[in-house]
XYZ file of C-alpha atoms in Angstrom:
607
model
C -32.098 203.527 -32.974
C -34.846 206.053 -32.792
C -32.479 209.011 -34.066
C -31.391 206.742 -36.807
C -33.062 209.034 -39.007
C -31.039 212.245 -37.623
C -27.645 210.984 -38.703
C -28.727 211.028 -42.551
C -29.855 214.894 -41.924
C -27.495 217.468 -43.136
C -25.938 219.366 -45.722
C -26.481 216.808 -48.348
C -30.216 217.314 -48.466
C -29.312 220.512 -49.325
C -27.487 220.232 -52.562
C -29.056 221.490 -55.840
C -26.721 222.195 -58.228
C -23.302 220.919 -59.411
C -20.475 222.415 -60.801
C -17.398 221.130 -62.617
C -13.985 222.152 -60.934
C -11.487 223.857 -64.296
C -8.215 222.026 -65.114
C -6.373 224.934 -63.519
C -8.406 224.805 -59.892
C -7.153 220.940 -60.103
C -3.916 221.701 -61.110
C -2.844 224.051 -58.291
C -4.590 221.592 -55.950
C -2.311 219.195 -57.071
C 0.549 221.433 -56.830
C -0.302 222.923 -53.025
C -0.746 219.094 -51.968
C 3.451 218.584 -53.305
C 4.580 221.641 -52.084
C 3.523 220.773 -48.580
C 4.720 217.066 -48.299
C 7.349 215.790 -46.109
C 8.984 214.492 -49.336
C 9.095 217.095 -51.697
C 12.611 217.392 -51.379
C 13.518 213.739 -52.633
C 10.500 214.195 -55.127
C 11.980 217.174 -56.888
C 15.466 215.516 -56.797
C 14.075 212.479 -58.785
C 12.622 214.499 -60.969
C 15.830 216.668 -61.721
C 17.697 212.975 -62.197
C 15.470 211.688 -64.620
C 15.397 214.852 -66.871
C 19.495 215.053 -66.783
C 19.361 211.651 -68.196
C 16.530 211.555 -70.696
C 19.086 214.679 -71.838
C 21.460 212.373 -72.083
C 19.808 209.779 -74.008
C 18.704 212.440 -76.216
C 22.403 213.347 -77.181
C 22.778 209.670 -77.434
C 20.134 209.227 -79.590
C 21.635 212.141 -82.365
C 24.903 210.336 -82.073
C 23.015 207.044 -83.062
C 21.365 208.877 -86.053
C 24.679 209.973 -87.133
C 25.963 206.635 -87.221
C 23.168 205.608 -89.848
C 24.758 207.587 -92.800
C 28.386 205.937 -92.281
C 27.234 202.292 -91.817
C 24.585 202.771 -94.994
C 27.139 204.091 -97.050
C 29.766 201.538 -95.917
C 26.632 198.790 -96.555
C 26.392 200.497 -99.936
C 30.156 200.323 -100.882
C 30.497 196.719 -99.774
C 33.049 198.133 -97.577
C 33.939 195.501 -95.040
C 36.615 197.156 -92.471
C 34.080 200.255 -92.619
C 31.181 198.222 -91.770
C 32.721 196.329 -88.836
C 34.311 199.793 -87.685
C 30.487 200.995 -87.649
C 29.468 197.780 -85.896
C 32.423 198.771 -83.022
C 30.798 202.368 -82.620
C 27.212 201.074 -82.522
C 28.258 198.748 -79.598
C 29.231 202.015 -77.919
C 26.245 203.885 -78.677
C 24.131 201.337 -77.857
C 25.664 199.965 -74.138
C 25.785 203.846 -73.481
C 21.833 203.960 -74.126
C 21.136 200.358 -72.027
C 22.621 201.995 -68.942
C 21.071 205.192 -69.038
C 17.305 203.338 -70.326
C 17.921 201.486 -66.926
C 18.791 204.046 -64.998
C 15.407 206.105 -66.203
C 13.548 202.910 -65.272
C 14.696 203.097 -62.024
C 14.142 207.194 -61.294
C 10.804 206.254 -62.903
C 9.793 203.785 -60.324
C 11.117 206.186 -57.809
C 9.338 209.166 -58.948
C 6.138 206.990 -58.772
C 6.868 206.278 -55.239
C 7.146 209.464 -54.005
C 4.228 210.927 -55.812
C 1.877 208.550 -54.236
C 2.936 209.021 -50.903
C 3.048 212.913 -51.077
C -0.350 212.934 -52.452
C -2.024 209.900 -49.913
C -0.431 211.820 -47.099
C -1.450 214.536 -48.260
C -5.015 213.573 -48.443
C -5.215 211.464 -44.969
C -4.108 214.769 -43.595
C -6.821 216.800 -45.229
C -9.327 214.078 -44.347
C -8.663 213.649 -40.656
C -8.799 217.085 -40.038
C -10.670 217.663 -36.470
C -14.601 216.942 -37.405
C -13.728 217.194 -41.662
C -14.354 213.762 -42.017
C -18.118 213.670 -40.591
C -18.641 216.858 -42.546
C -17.761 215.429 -45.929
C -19.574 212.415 -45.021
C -22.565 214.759 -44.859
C -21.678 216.460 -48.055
C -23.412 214.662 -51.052
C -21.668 212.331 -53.559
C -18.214 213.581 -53.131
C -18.389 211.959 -49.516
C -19.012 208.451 -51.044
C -16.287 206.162 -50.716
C -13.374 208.402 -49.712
C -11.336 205.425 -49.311
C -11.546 204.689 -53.118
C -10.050 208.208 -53.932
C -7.052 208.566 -51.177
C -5.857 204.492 -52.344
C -7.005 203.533 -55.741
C -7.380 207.203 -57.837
C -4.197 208.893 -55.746
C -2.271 205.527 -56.979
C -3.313 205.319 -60.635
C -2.987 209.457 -60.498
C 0.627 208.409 -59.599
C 1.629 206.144 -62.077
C -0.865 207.859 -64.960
C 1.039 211.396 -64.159
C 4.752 209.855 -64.072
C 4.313 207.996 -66.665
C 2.884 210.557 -68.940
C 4.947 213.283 -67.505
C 8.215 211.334 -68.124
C 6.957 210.733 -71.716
C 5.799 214.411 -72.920
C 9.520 215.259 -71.256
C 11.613 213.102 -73.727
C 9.538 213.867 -76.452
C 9.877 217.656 -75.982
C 13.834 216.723 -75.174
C 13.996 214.567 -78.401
C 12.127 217.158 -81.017
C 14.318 219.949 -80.048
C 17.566 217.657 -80.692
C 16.399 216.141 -83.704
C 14.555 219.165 -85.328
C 17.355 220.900 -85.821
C 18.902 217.672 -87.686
C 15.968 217.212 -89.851
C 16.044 220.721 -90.743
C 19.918 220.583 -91.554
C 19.689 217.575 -93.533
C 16.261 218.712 -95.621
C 17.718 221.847 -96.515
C 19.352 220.732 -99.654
C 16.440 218.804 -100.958
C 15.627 220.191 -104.380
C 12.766 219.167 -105.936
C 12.488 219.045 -109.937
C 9.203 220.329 -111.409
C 8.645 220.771 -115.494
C 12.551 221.680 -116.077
C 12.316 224.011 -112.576
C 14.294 223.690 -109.347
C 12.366 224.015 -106.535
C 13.594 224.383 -102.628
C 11.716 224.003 -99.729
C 13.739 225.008 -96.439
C 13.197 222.360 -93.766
C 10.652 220.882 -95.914
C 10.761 217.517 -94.143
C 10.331 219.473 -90.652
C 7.379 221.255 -91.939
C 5.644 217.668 -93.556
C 6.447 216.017 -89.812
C 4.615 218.685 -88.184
C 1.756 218.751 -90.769
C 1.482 215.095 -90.305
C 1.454 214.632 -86.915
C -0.954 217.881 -86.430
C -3.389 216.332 -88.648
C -3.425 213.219 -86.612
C -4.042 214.617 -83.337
C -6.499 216.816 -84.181
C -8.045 213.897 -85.648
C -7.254 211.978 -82.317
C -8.602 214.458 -79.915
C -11.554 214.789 -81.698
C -12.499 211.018 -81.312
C -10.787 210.321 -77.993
C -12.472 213.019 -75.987
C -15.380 211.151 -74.785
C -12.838 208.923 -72.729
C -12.187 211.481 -70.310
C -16.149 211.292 -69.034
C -16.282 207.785 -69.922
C -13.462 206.815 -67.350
C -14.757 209.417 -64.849
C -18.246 207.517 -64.707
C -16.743 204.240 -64.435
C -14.623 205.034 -61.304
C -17.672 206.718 -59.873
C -19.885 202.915 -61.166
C -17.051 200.675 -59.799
C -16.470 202.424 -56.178
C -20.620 201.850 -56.057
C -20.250 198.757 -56.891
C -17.398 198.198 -54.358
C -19.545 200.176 -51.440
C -22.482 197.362 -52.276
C -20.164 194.585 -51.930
C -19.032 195.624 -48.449
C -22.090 196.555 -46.604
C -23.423 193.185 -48.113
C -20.392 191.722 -46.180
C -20.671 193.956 -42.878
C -24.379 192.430 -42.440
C -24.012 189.041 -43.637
C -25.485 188.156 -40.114
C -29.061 190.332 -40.941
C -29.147 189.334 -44.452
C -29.298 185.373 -43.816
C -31.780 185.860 -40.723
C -34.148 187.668 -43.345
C -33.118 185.946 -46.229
C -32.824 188.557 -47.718
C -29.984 186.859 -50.224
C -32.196 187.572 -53.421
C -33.101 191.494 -52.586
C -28.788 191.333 -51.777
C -27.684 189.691 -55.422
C -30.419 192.052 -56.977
C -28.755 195.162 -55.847
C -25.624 193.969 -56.965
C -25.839 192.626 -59.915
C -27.653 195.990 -60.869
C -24.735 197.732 -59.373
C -22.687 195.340 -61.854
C -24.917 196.335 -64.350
C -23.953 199.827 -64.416
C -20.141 199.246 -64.028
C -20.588 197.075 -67.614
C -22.516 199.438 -69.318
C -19.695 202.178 -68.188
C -17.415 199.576 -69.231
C -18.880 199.152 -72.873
C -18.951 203.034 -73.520
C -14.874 202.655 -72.826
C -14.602 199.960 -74.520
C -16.933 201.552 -77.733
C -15.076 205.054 -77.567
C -11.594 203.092 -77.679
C -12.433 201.084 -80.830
C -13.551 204.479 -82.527
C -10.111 205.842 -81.403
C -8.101 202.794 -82.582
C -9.462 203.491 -85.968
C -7.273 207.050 -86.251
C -4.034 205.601 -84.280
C -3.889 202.324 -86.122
C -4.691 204.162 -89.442
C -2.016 206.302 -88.759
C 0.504 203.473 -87.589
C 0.686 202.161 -90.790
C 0.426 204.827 -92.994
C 4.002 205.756 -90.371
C 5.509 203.098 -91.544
C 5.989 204.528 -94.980
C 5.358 208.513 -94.376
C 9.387 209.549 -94.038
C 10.511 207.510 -97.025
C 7.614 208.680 -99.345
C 8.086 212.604 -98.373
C 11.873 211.934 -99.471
C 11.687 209.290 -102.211
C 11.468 212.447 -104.619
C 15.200 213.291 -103.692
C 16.143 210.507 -103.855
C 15.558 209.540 -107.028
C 16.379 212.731 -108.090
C 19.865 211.401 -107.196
C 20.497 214.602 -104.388
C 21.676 211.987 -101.705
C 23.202 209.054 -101.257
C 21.205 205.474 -99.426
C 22.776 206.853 -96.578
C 21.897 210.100 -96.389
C 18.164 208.809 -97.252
C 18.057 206.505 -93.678
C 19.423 209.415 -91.639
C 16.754 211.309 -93.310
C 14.226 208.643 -93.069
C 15.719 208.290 -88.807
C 15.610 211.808 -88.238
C 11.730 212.285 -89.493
C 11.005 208.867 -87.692
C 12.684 210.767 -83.891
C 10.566 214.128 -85.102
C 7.668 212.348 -86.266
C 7.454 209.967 -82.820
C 8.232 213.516 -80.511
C 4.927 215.413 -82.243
C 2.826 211.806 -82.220
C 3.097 211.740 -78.236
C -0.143 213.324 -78.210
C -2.016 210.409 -80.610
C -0.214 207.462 -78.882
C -1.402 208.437 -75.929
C -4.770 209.799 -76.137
C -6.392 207.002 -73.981
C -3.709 207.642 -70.967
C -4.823 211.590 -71.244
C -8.566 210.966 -70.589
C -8.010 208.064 -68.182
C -5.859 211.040 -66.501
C -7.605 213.757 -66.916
C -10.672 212.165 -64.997
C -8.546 210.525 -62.155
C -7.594 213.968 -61.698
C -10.874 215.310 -61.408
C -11.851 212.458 -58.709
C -8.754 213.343 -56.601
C -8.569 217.050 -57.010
C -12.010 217.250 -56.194
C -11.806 215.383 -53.242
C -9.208 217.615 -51.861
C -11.423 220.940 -52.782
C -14.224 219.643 -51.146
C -12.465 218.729 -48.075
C -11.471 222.539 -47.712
C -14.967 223.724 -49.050
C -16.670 221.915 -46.155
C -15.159 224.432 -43.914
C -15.638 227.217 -45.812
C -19.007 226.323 -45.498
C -19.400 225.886 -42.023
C -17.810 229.604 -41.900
C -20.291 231.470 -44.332
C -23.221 229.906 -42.352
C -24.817 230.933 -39.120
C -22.736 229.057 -36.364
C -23.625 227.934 -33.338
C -21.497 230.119 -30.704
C -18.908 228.513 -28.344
C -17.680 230.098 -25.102
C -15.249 228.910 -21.994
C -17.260 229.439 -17.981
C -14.507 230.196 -15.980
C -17.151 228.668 -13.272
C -16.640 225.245 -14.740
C -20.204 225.202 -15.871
C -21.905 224.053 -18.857
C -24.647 226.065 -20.580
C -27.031 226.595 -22.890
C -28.229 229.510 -23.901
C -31.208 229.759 -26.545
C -29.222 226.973 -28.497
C -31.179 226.028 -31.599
C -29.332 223.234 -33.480
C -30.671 224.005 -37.393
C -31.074 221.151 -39.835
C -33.338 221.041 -43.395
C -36.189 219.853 -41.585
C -36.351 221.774 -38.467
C -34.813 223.364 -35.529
C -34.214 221.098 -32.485
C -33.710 222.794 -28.581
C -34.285 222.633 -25.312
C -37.781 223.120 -23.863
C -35.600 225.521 -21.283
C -34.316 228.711 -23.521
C -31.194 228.772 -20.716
C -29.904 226.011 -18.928
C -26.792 225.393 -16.417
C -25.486 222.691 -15.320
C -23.030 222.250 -12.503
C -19.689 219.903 -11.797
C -20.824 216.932 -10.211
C -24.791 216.869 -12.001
C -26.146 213.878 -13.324
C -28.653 215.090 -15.882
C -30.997 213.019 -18.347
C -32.045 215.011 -21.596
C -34.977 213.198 -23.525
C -37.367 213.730 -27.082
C -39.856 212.150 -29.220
C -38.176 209.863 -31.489
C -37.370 212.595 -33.829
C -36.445 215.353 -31.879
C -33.134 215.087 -32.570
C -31.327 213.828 -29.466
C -28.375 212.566 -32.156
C -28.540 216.061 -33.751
C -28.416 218.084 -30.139
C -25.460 215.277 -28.920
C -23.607 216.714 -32.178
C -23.852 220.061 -31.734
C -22.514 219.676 -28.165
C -20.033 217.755 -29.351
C -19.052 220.659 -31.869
C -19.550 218.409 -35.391
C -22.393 219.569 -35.963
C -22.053 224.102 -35.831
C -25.937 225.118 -37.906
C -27.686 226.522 -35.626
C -28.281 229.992 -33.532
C -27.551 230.393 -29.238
C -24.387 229.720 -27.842
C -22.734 226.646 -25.597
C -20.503 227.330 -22.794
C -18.119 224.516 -22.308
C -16.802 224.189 -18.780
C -12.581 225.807 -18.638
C -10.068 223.334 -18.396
C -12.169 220.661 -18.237
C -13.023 218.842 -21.761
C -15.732 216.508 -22.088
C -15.655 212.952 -22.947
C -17.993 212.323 -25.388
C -19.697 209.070 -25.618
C -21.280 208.161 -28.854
C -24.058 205.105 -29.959
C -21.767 202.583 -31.259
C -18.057 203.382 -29.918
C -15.355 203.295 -32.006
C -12.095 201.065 -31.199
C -8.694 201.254 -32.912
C -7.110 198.480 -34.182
C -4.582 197.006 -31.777
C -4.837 195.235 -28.384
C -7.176 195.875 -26.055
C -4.474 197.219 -23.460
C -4.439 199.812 -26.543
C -7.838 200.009 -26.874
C -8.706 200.896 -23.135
C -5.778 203.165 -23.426
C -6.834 204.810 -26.386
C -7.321 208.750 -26.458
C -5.626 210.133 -23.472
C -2.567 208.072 -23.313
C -3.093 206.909 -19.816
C -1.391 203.803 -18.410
C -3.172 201.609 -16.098
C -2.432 198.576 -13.966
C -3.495 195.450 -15.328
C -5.046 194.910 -11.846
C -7.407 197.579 -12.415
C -8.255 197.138 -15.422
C -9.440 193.440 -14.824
C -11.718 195.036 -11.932
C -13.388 197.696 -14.204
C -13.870 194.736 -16.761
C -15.668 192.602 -14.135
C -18.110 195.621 -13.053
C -19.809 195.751 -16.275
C -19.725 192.124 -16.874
C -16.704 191.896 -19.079
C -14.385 189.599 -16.607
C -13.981 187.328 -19.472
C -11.724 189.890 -21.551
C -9.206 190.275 -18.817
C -6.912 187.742 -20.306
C -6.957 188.960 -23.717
C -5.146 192.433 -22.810
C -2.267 191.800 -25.369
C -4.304 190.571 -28.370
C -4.757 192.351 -31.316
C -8.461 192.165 -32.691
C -10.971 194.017 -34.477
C -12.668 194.460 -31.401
C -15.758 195.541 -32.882
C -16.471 192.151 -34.892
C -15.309 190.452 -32.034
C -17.949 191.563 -29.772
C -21.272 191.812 -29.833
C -22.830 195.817 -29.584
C -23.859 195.667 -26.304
C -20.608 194.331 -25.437
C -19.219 196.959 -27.273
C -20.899 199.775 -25.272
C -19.871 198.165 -21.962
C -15.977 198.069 -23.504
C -16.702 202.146 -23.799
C -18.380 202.401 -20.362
C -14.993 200.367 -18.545
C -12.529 202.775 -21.082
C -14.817 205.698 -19.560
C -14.194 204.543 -15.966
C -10.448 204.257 -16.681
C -9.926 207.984 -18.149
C -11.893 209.357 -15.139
C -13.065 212.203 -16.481
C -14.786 215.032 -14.777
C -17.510 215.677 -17.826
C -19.042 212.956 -19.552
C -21.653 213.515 -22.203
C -23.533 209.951 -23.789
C -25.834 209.487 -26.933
C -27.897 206.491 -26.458
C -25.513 203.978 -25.429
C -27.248 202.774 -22.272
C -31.055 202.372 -23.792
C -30.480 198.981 -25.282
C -29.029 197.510 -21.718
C -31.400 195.555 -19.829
C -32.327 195.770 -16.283
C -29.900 194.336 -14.800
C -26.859 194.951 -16.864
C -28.021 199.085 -16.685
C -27.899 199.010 -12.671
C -24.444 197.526 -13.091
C -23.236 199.995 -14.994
C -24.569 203.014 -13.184
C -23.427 201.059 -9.955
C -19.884 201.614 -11.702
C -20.097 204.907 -12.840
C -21.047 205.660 -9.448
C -17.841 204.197 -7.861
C -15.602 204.823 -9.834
C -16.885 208.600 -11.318
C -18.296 209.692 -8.115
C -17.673 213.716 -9.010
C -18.492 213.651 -12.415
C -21.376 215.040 -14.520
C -22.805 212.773 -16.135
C -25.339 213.821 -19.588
C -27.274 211.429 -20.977
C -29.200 211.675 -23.961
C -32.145 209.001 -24.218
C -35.515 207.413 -23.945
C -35.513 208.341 -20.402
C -36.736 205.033 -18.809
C -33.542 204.975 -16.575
C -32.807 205.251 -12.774
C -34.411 208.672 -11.528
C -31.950 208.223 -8.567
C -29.041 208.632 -10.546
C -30.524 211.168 -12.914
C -32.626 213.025 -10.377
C -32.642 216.086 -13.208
C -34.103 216.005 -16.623
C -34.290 217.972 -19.788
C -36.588 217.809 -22.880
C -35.800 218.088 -26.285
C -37.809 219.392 -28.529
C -38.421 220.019 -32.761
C -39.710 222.757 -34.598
C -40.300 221.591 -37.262
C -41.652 225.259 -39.039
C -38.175 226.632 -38.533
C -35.026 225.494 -40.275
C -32.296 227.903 -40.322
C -29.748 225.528 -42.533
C -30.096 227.244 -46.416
C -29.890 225.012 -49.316
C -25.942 224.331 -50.404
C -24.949 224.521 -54.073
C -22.528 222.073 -54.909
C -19.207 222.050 -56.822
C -18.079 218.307 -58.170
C -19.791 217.277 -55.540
C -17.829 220.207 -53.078
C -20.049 222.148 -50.499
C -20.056 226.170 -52.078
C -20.822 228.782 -50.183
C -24.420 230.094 -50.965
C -24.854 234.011 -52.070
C -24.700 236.771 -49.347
C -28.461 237.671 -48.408
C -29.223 240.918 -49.868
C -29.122 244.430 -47.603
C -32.503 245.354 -46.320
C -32.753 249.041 -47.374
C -33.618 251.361 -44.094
């Protein structure tokens, strides 16, 4: 626990500045994560299904206009025969419509589908990128709660973008059938002025557009707040989210110190802030429903009032006033897709931000790494490891070895110690290649990877066959398995090979570190390199352990980073870490939504 301090170091002290990704970096981010996915083929198909049927409803939907003027007119002439003729072709119309408003349900729910698994893929690929994880982690905010992002943002993104997308599509699909019917059907509307004729061309066209132009503008005005308003609330509620779960993880802690009070304080201020987020929704949506409602009703009358005047000028017929009237109401409700769904646009527009900006940083983060001074990795054909004037960099300092060059051979058991902040986590990083600030060079040994051994282990989730098995794939007897389990005090597991667990809340952490020490015996490799995970044994469980690792490792090399209060005989050579605390070679990181940006070049020196 003395590094503890060492973990939080790293490029997110170093962020000053943020800037707001455009609509067209998210975009093609969006659009590079699709045309990479495994399913892009049965996405596009989908999508090429559902707009040859919302084509098809659209011609179904002119047919259904025409029908208006004959069953008015047959209304109108008390015409009987006609009207249940018209009744016979509406039946038609409409069963034709229920099969294909079905059958866009279903493409719908398909195209949904395949969006959110191109883009979750997508982003668990991005994520688990060698090391990209622990880098974003170290990035600033847009490291917090990555989970939130890749399940609950890439699903609403999903539905938000289908459902939207699907919509703007059939309203395009439906204005350009129906314009052109308007337009036909207003051209011979003649309105009578002080004895004078006067003709408009498309005159009901042009009032649809006016209408519906004023309204949006009018809607977009009020409604833009919601984009930010939405954005802050996902950022309030994954907060609020991250509070409840570490309050969960140390349940344990929190009793012991009863610390309940401090616990229900941080959340209910983390509540707090969701609310007030909430409230600024909830305020900017009333102000909006003002416009839309307003305009609702004033719909409801709009197409008859623009062609009342025709009417009862006596220029058409009942009829040919409700295919009018059904022809401005298809126009009118294509150009309103904007108002009606205003809300859906912000609430979109800042899920977008959250996800596309996830997936920028994740590439950032390496981009990063590239533009800053790296920490230089070679190969010893010797099978050697080495340092040579390795300076790991971090805001506060530079940590290295006391040695400028150091070599270590197969077969070395070596202890490396520091004051409590040193660094030791930071140095066991660098090694390790997650962590690359810094100046000097490592030379790993050829052909002969480390095994890296870190504080608190991590353990998949499966059995603990799978768990001992993890990494390397290798397949050992049950016998000897048991037997490792037994040398570090662990006999009791031996019958629980084939349960499933989550082995870490099972098992108490030093229990957990002996679990890594027997998986470490089983892999047998020839370099092993540990962070601390053997200062917390006692006495006696410590001699068992290196008892083991001699047995069972007896030609490995053996690095352990610690206190340095263990068995000289097994570490007969030793290496100090050490912090300068004057020097820090890591420059400070602008930031990009929360996305690591290169800094500026330094300039030339002039010679």
């Amino acid at each position: 626990m003395a590094d503890q301090a060492d973990d939080k170091a790293g490029p997110a002290a170093a962020a000053v500045s943020v800037e707001v990704s455009s609509l067209g970096d998210q975009v093609r981010t969006i659009k590079q994560a699709l045309k990479s996915s495994p399913v892009r083929r049965q996405f596009v198909w989908a999508c090429l299904g559902i707009v040859a049927v919302i084509v098809a409803t659209a011609i179904g939907q002119v047919l259904l206009n025409r029908w208006n003027q004959p069953f008015y007119d047959a209304l109108a002439r008390r015409d009987l025969p006609g009207f249940l003729h018209q009744l016979m072709v509406f039946a038609a119309i409409a069963g034709g419509l229920l099969v294909l408003n079905v059958g866009q349900t279903w493409l719908n729910q398909m195209i949904r589908l395949k969006l959110r698994q191109a883009l979750t893929l997508d982003l668990i690929e991005e994520w688990m990128r060698p090391a990209r994880a622990f880098r974003l982690a170290h990035a600033g905010a847009i490291g917090v709660n990555p989970d939130q992002r890749m399940q609950q943002d890439a699903g609403h993104l999903s539905d938000l973008s289908t459902d939207l997308g699907v919509g703007l599509l059939q309203s395009f699909i439906l204005l350009v059938s129906f314009i052109g019917v308007l337009w036909q059907l207003s051209s011979g509307f003649v309105f009578h002025i002080g004895g004078h004729a006067l003709e408009i061309p498309g005159y009901m066209v042009w009032a649809a557009i006016l209408y519906a132009g004023i309204a949006s503008w009018l809607s977009w005005l009020v409604g833009r707040p919601l984009i930010r308003f939405n954005s802050e609330r996902y950022t309030r509620e994954a907060e609020l989210r991250s509070s409840m779960v570490r309050v969960n993880e140390n349940v344990d802690a929190i009793a012991l110190a009863h610390g309940e009070a401090d616990a229900r304080r941080q959340l209910e201020l983390d509540l707090g802030t969701v609310l007030g987020a909430m409230r600024r929704i909830y305020g900017a949506q009333i102000n909006l429903s003002w416009v839309t409602d307003t305009y609702g009703w004033i719909t409801v009358v709009a197409p008859i009032l623009v062609a009342a005047p025709v009417y009862f000028a006596g220029d058409i017929s009942f009829g040919g006033l409700m295919m009018a009237v059904g022809a401005f109401n298809q126009v009118h409700s294509s150009l309103r897709w904007f108002i009606n769904n205003i809300g859906g646009i912000a609430d979109w527009r800042a899920t977008l931000m959250r996800v596309a900006d996830f997936r920028i940083a994740l590439g950032e983060t390496d981009v990063f790494h590239d533009t800053e001074k790296r920490i230089t990795f070679t190969e010893n054909a010797g099978g050697t490891l080495t340092f040579e004037r390795l300076e790991v960099a971090s805001p506060d300092g530079c940590t290295r070895l006391a040695e400028p060059e150091v070599e270590i051979r197969p077969g070395e058991r070596v202890m490396i110690t520091g004051d409590p902040r040193a660094g030791k986590t930071l140095f066991f990083r660098a090694i390790a290649g997650l962590w690359p600030w810094g100046s000097g060079s490592i030379g790993m040994p050829a052909g002969a990877a480390p095994v890296f051994v870190p504080r608190m282990p991590y353990f998949p989730l499966g059995t603990l066959r799978e768990v001992l098995n993890h990494a390397d794939g290798i397949t050992v007897e049950d016998a000897e398995i048991a037997a490792v389990l037994t040398e570090v005090g662990l006999e009791r597991l031996a019958s629980s090979l084939d349960r499933s667990a989550r082995w870490e809340h099972e098992l108490a952490d030093d229990e957990q570190r002996l679990l890594a020490v027997a998986r470490l015996a089983l892999r047998r490799p020839k370099w092993v390199i540990i962070d601390e995970a053997m200062d917390t044994f006692d006495g006696a469980t410590l001699r068992r352990v290196l008892s083991m690792l001699e047995k069972r490792l007896p030609d490995a090399a053996i690095l352990n980073i610690g206190r340095g209060q263990h068995n000289n005989q097994f570490f007969p050579r030793s290496l100090t870490i050490v912090k300068d605390a004057g020097r820090s070679a890591l420059k400070p990181a602008r930031v990009r939504a929360g996305a690591i940006e290169p800094p500026p070049p330094a300039p030339r020196r002039k010679k």
